[in-house]
Amino acid sequence: MPSRPHITVDDLRIGYGTRVLMEHTTFQVERGTIFAILGGSGCGKSSLLRHLIGLERQQAGRIDIDGVGEPSQYEGVPPFGVLFQSGALFSSLTLAENLWLPLNRWTPMRGATAHELVQAKLDLVGLGAFAEYLPGEISGGMKKRAGVARALVLEADLLFFDEPSAGLDPISAVELDQLIITLSRDLGITVVIVTHELPSIFLVADNCIVLDKAAKGIVAQGDPRKLRDESEIPFVHAFFTRSSYDVTANPGG
Ligand SMILES: Nc1ncnc2c1ncn2[C@@H]1O[C@H](COP(=O)(O)OP(=O)(O)OP(=O)(O)O)[C@@H](O)[C@H]1O
Ligand SMILES: [Mg+2]
């Protein structure tokens, strides 16, 4: 029997005020997989992510994470971790202190137990020796990995990443991709990732949705390598092969 999807999105409509960004949006994210949200700038990827984590309320439709119900209605410890586009570490706190914050906020864990957990998460992302460093004292790639460690500290089995490799050099970006693969393959964590980086998509993503601004929703979904090789939708083909695409000639997809 197939297991229940980790995330179920059903006939979702999102937008701001009277403006609709995306409608009739339906997809599932299977447990333990890496799922990519793709599409051109401004199509609503970050907005979709903010809805999935309950920071915004949808206009219509249903979001369910792990059978827990609507994310915007959660109380208590969030059942997921998030790495925001900016990384968002507190610059005046050490890496260890940045990881302690969510523990203090959400768990009774203190002292040596908290210290061990923080250290274990920093070790996991390869920053075990940098616990006492400030974010300003480490590289961009290390900051992103520290953000991942913080997203992991509450031991959620679901992580959301918004453009994790944006602004990173190619080597650091690949290191981050490898870390994401490790989280999924070795720890069984479900990862939802918003990204523009084609090499990263083909390396890490098991599955994806491609969003299109003009179509106000999903124009393709499936294995990104398959979509690249087989999709006959001009926008999807152009996206995956980085070829030019005349929006006016193909309105809506
Ligand atoms: N809080 C908000 N209030 C009103 N409009 C918003 C809000 N956040 C985003 N938008 C608008 O929604 C549209 C989609 O924005 P969003 O940031 O979700 O796109 P994106 O696909 O993540 O783009 P990018 O690839 O540039 O990060 C944009 O036109 C943006 O201006
Ligand atoms: Mg965005």
CSV table of C-alpha atoms and ligand atoms in Angstrom, one decimal:
chain,number,residue,atom,x,y,z
A,1,MET,CA,0.0,0.0,0.0
A,2,PRO,CA,1.5,3.4,-0.9
A,3,SER,CA,2.1,5.6,2.1
A,4,ARG,CA,0.2,8.8,2.5
A,5,PRO,CA,1.9,11.8,0.8
A,6,HIS,CA,3.8,14.0,3.2
A,7,ILE,CA,2.2,17.1,1.7
A,8,THR,CA,-1.1,17.2,-0.2
A,9,VAL,CA,-2.2,20.4,-2.0
A,10,ASP,CA,-5.6,20.3,-3.4
A,11,ASP,CA,-7.2,22.9,-5.8
A,12,LEU,CA,-5.2,25.7,-4.1
A,13,ARG,CA,-5.7,29.3,-5.0
A,14,ILE,CA,-3.3,31.9,-3.7
A,15,GLY,CA,-2.7,35.6,-4.2
A,16,TYR,CA,-2.7,38.9,-2.5
A,17,GLY,CA,-5.9,41.0,-2.1
A,18,THR,CA,-7.9,40.5,-5.3
A,19,ARG,CA,-4.9,39.5,-7.3
A,20,VAL,CA,-4.6,35.7,-8.1
A,21,LEU,CA,-1.1,34.4,-8.5
A,22,MET,CA,-2.0,30.7,-8.8
A,23,GLU,CA,-5.2,28.7,-9.0
A,24,HIS,CA,-6.4,25.1,-9.5
A,25,THR,CA,-3.1,24.0,-8.1
A,26,THR,CA,-3.0,20.4,-7.1
A,27,PHE,CA,0.1,18.3,-6.2
A,28,GLN,CA,1.6,15.9,-3.7
A,29,VAL,CA,5.0,15.6,-2.1
A,30,GLU,CA,6.0,12.0,-1.3
A,31,ARG,CA,7.7,11.3,2.0
A,32,GLY,CA,11.5,11.2,1.9
A,33,THR,CA,11.8,12.8,-1.5
A,34,ILE,CA,13.3,16.0,-2.8
A,35,PHE,CA,10.6,18.1,-4.4
A,36,ALA,CA,11.4,21.2,-6.4
A,37,ILE,CA,9.2,24.2,-7.0
A,38,LEU,CA,10.3,25.8,-10.3
A,39,GLY,CA,9.3,28.7,-12.5
A,40,GLY,CA,10.3,32.1,-13.8
A,41,SER,CA,10.9,35.1,-11.5
A,42,GLY,CA,7.7,36.5,-10.0
A,43,CYS,CA,5.5,33.4,-10.8
A,44,GLY,CA,4.9,32.9,-7.1
A,45,LYS,CA,7.3,30.3,-5.9
A,46,SER,CA,8.2,32.0,-2.6
A,47,SER,CA,4.5,32.8,-2.1
A,48,LEU,CA,3.6,29.2,-2.5
A,49,LEU,CA,6.3,28.3,0.0
A,50,ARG,CA,5.0,30.8,2.5
A,51,HIS,CA,1.5,29.3,2.2
A,52,LEU,CA,2.9,25.8,2.7
A,53,ILE,CA,4.5,26.8,5.9
A,54,GLY,CA,1.4,28.7,7.1
A,55,LEU,CA,2.7,32.3,7.0
A,56,GLU,CA,-0.1,33.2,4.6
A,57,ARG,CA,-3.6,32.0,4.3
A,58,GLN,CA,-4.8,30.7,0.9
A,59,GLN,CA,-7.8,32.2,-1.0
A,60,ALA,CA,-9.3,28.7,-1.6
A,61,GLY,CA,-8.4,25.1,-1.6
A,62,ARG,CA,-6.6,22.8,0.8
A,63,ILE,CA,-3.1,22.3,2.2
A,64,ASP,CA,-2.4,19.3,4.4
A,65,ILE,CA,1.0,18.4,5.9
A,66,ASP,CA,1.2,14.9,7.3
A,67,GLY,CA,-2.5,14.8,8.1
A,68,VAL,CA,-2.1,17.6,10.6
A,69,GLY,CA,-4.3,20.0,8.7
A,70,GLU,CA,-3.9,23.6,7.5
A,71,PRO,CA,-0.4,25.0,8.2
A,72,SER,CA,-1.8,28.4,9.1
A,73,GLN,CA,-3.8,26.9,12.0
A,74,TYR,CA,-0.9,25.1,13.7
A,75,GLU,CA,-0.2,25.5,17.3
A,76,GLY,CA,3.0,24.4,19.1
A,77,VAL,CA,6.2,23.1,17.5
A,78,PRO,CA,6.1,23.5,13.7
A,79,PRO,CA,6.3,20.1,12.0
A,80,PHE,CA,9.0,21.4,9.6
A,81,GLY,CA,12.2,23.4,9.4
A,82,VAL,CA,12.7,26.4,7.0
A,83,LEU,CA,15.8,27.9,5.4
A,84,PHE,CA,14.7,31.3,4.1
A,85,GLN,CA,16.1,33.0,1.0
A,86,SER,CA,18.3,35.3,3.0
A,87,GLY,CA,19.5,32.7,5.5
A,88,ALA,CA,18.3,34.9,8.3
A,89,LEU,CA,20.8,34.1,11.0
A,90,PHE,CA,21.1,36.5,13.9
A,91,SER,CA,24.4,38.3,13.2
A,92,SER,CA,25.2,39.1,16.9
A,93,LEU,CA,24.7,35.5,18.0
A,94,THR,CA,27.2,32.7,17.5
A,95,LEU,CA,26.2,29.7,15.4
A,96,ALA,CA,25.5,27.7,18.5
A,97,GLU,CA,23.3,30.4,19.9
A,98,ASN,CA,21.4,30.7,16.7
A,99,LEU,CA,20.6,27.0,17.0
A,100,TRP,CA,19.7,27.4,20.7
A,101,LEU,CA,17.0,29.9,19.9
A,102,PRO,CA,14.4,27.5,18.5
A,103,LEU,CA,15.2,25.0,21.2
A,104,ASN,CA,14.5,27.6,23.9
A,105,ARG,CA,11.4,28.7,22.2
A,106,TRP,CA,9.8,25.3,21.5
A,107,THR,CA,11.3,22.7,23.8
A,108,PRO,CA,12.2,22.3,27.5
A,109,MET,CA,15.7,21.3,26.5
A,110,ARG,CA,18.5,23.2,28.3
A,111,GLY,CA,22.1,22.7,29.5
A,112,ALA,CA,24.1,19.8,28.4
A,113,THR,CA,21.3,18.0,26.4
A,114,ALA,CA,20.7,21.2,24.4
A,115,HIS,CA,24.4,21.7,23.9
A,116,GLU,CA,24.8,18.1,22.6
A,117,LEU,CA,21.9,18.4,20.2
A,118,VAL,CA,23.2,21.8,18.8
A,119,GLN,CA,26.7,20.3,18.4
A,120,ALA,CA,25.3,17.2,16.6
A,121,LYS,CA,23.4,19.4,14.1
A,122,LEU,CA,26.5,21.6,13.5
A,123,ASP,CA,28.6,18.4,13.0
A,124,LEU,CA,26.0,17.1,10.5
A,125,VAL,CA,26.4,20.1,8.3
A,126,GLY,CA,30.2,20.1,8.6
A,127,LEU,CA,30.4,23.1,11.0
A,128,GLY,CA,31.3,21.3,14.2
A,129,ALA,CA,34.4,23.3,14.7
A,130,PHE,CA,32.6,26.7,14.2
A,131,ALA,CA,30.0,26.6,17.0
A,132,GLU,CA,31.5,29.8,18.6
A,133,TYR,CA,31.8,31.8,15.4
A,134,LEU,CA,29.6,34.7,14.5
A,135,PRO,CA,27.8,34.5,11.1
A,136,GLY,CA,29.9,37.4,9.9
A,137,GLU,CA,33.1,35.4,10.4
A,138,ILE,CA,32.2,32.5,8.1
A,139,SER,CA,31.7,32.2,4.3
A,140,GLY,CA,28.3,32.4,2.5
A,141,GLY,CA,28.2,28.6,1.9
A,142,MET,CA,28.9,28.0,5.6
A,143,LYS,CA,26.1,30.5,6.6
A,144,LYS,CA,23.7,28.5,4.4
A,145,ARG,CA,24.8,25.3,6.1
A,146,ALA,CA,24.4,26.9,9.5
A,147,GLY,CA,20.8,27.8,8.4
A,148,VAL,CA,20.2,24.2,7.5
A,149,ALA,CA,21.5,23.1,10.9
A,150,ARG,CA,19.1,25.5,12.6
A,151,ALA,CA,16.2,24.3,10.4
A,152,LEU,CA,17.1,20.7,11.6
A,153,VAL,CA,17.4,21.5,15.3
A,154,LEU,CA,13.8,20.7,16.2
A,155,GLU,CA,14.2,17.3,14.4
A,156,ALA,CA,11.4,17.8,11.9
A,157,ASP,CA,11.2,15.3,9.1
A,158,LEU,CA,10.3,18.1,6.6
A,159,LEU,CA,12.4,21.0,5.4
A,160,PHE,CA,11.6,23.9,3.1
A,161,PHE,CA,14.4,25.7,1.3
A,162,ASP,CA,14.0,28.9,-0.6
A,163,GLU,CA,16.8,29.3,-3.2
A,164,PRO,CA,19.4,27.8,-0.9
A,165,SER,CA,22.2,28.1,-3.4
A,166,ALA,CA,21.5,31.7,-4.6
A,167,GLY,CA,24.6,33.8,-4.4
A,168,LEU,CA,26.9,30.9,-3.7
A,169,ASP,CA,30.0,30.0,-5.7
A,170,PRO,CA,29.7,26.7,-7.7
A,171,ILE,CA,31.7,24.6,-5.2
A,172,SER,CA,29.7,25.8,-2.2
A,173,ALA,CA,26.5,25.3,-4.1
A,174,VAL,CA,27.4,21.7,-4.9
A,175,GLU,CA,28.4,21.1,-1.2
A,176,LEU,CA,24.9,22.3,-0.3
A,177,ASP,CA,23.3,20.1,-2.9
A,178,GLN,CA,25.2,17.1,-1.4
A,179,LEU,CA,24.0,18.0,2.1
A,180,ILE,CA,20.4,18.1,0.8
A,181,ILE,CA,20.9,14.7,-0.8
A,182,THR,CA,22.3,13.3,2.5
A,183,LEU,CA,19.4,14.7,4.5
A,184,SER,CA,17.0,13.0,2.1
A,185,ARG,CA,18.7,9.7,1.4
A,186,ASP,CA,20.3,9.0,4.8
A,187,LEU,CA,17.9,10.6,7.2
A,188,GLY,CA,14.7,10.1,5.2
A,189,ILE,CA,13.8,13.8,5.5
A,190,THR,CA,11.4,15.3,2.9
A,191,VAL,CA,12.8,18.4,1.3
A,192,VAL,CA,10.9,21.0,-0.6
A,193,ILE,CA,13.2,23.4,-2.5
A,194,VAL,CA,12.6,26.5,-4.5
A,195,THR,CA,15.4,27.0,-7.0
A,196,HIS,CA,16.5,28.4,-10.3
A,197,GLU,CA,19.7,26.5,-10.6
A,198,LEU,CA,19.4,23.9,-13.3
A,199,PRO,CA,22.4,21.8,-12.3
A,200,SER,CA,21.1,21.7,-8.8
A,201,ILE,CA,17.6,20.7,-10.0
A,202,PHE,CA,18.9,17.8,-12.1
A,203,LEU,CA,21.3,16.6,-9.3
A,204,VAL,CA,18.9,16.7,-6.3
A,205,ALA,CA,15.2,16.8,-7.3
A,206,ASP,CA,13.2,13.5,-7.5
A,207,ASN,CA,10.1,15.4,-8.6
A,208,CYS,CA,9.1,18.9,-9.4
A,209,ILE,CA,6.3,21.3,-10.4
A,210,VAL,CA,6.9,24.0,-13.0
A,211,LEU,CA,4.9,27.2,-12.4
A,212,ASP,CA,4.0,29.7,-15.0
A,213,LYS,CA,3.0,33.3,-14.3
A,214,ALA,CA,0.8,33.6,-17.4
A,215,ALA,CA,-0.9,30.2,-16.8
A,216,LYS,CA,-1.4,31.1,-13.1
A,217,GLY,CA,-0.4,27.7,-12.0
A,218,ILE,CA,1.4,24.4,-12.7
A,219,VAL,CA,2.2,23.8,-16.4
A,220,ALA,CA,4.2,20.6,-15.9
A,221,GLN,CA,5.0,18.2,-13.1
A,222,GLY,CA,7.2,15.1,-12.7
A,223,ASP,CA,10.8,14.0,-12.8
A,224,PRO,CA,12.8,17.1,-14.0
A,225,ARG,CA,15.2,15.1,-16.2
A,226,LYS,CA,12.2,13.5,-17.9
A,227,LEU,CA,10.5,16.9,-18.4
A,228,ARG,CA,13.8,18.3,-19.8
A,229,ASP,CA,14.1,15.4,-22.3
A,230,GLU,CA,10.4,14.8,-23.2
A,231,SER,CA,8.2,17.8,-22.5
A,232,GLU,CA,6.6,19.3,-25.6
A,233,ILE,CA,5.3,22.4,-23.8
A,234,PRO,CA,7.4,25.3,-25.2
A,235,PHE,CA,7.8,27.1,-21.8
A,236,VAL,CA,8.8,23.9,-20.0
A,237,HIS,CA,11.3,23.0,-22.7
A,238,ALA,CA,12.7,26.5,-22.7
A,239,PHE,CA,13.0,26.5,-18.9
A,240,PHE,CA,14.9,23.2,-18.7
A,241,THR,CA,17.2,23.8,-21.7
A,242,ARG,CA,17.7,27.5,-21.0
A,243,SER,CA,16.6,28.4,-24.5
A,244,SER,CA,14.8,31.6,-25.4
A,245,TYR,CA,11.1,31.6,-25.3
A,246,ASP,CA,8.7,34.1,-26.9
A,247,VAL,CA,6.0,34.7,-24.2
A,248,THR,CA,3.8,36.6,-26.7
A,249,ALA,CA,3.8,33.7,-29.2
A,250,ASN,CA,2.7,31.2,-26.5
A,251,PRO,CA,0.5,33.0,-24.0
A,252,GLY,CA,-0.2,30.8,-21.0
A,253,GLY,CA,2.2,28.0,-21.8
B,1,LIG,N1,3.3,40.1,0.6
B,1,LIG,C1,2.9,40.4,-0.6
B,1,LIG,N2,1.9,41.2,-0.9
B,1,LIG,C2,1.6,41.5,-2.1
B,1,LIG,N3,2.2,41.0,-3.2
B,1,LIG,C3,3.2,40.2,-3.0
B,1,LIG,C4,3.6,39.8,-1.7
B,1,LIG,N4,4.6,38.9,-1.9
B,1,LIG,C5,4.8,38.7,-3.2
B,1,LIG,N5,3.9,39.5,-3.9
B,1,LIG,C6,3.8,39.5,-5.4
B,1,LIG,O1,3.5,38.2,-5.8
B,1,LIG,C7,4.3,37.9,-7.0
B,1,LIG,C8,5.0,36.7,-6.8
B,1,LIG,O2,6.1,36.9,-5.9
B,1,LIG,P1,7.0,35.7,-5.3
B,1,LIG,O3,8.0,36.4,-4.5
B,1,LIG,O4,6.2,34.7,-4.8
B,1,LIG,O5,7.7,35.2,-6.7
B,1,LIG,P2,8.9,34.2,-6.9
B,1,LIG,O6,8.4,33.2,-8.0
B,1,LIG,O7,9.4,33.7,-5.6
B,1,LIG,O8,9.9,35.2,-7.6
B,1,LIG,P3,11.6,35.2,-7.5
B,1,LIG,O9,12.0,34.0,-8.5
B,1,LIG,O10,12.0,36.5,-8.1
B,1,LIG,O11,12.0,34.9,-6.1
B,1,LIG,C9,5.1,39.1,-7.3
B,1,LIG,O12,4.5,39.9,-8.3
B,1,LIG,C10,5.2,39.9,-6.0
B,1,LIG,O13,5.3,41.2,-6.2
B,2,MG,MG,11.2,33.9,-4.6
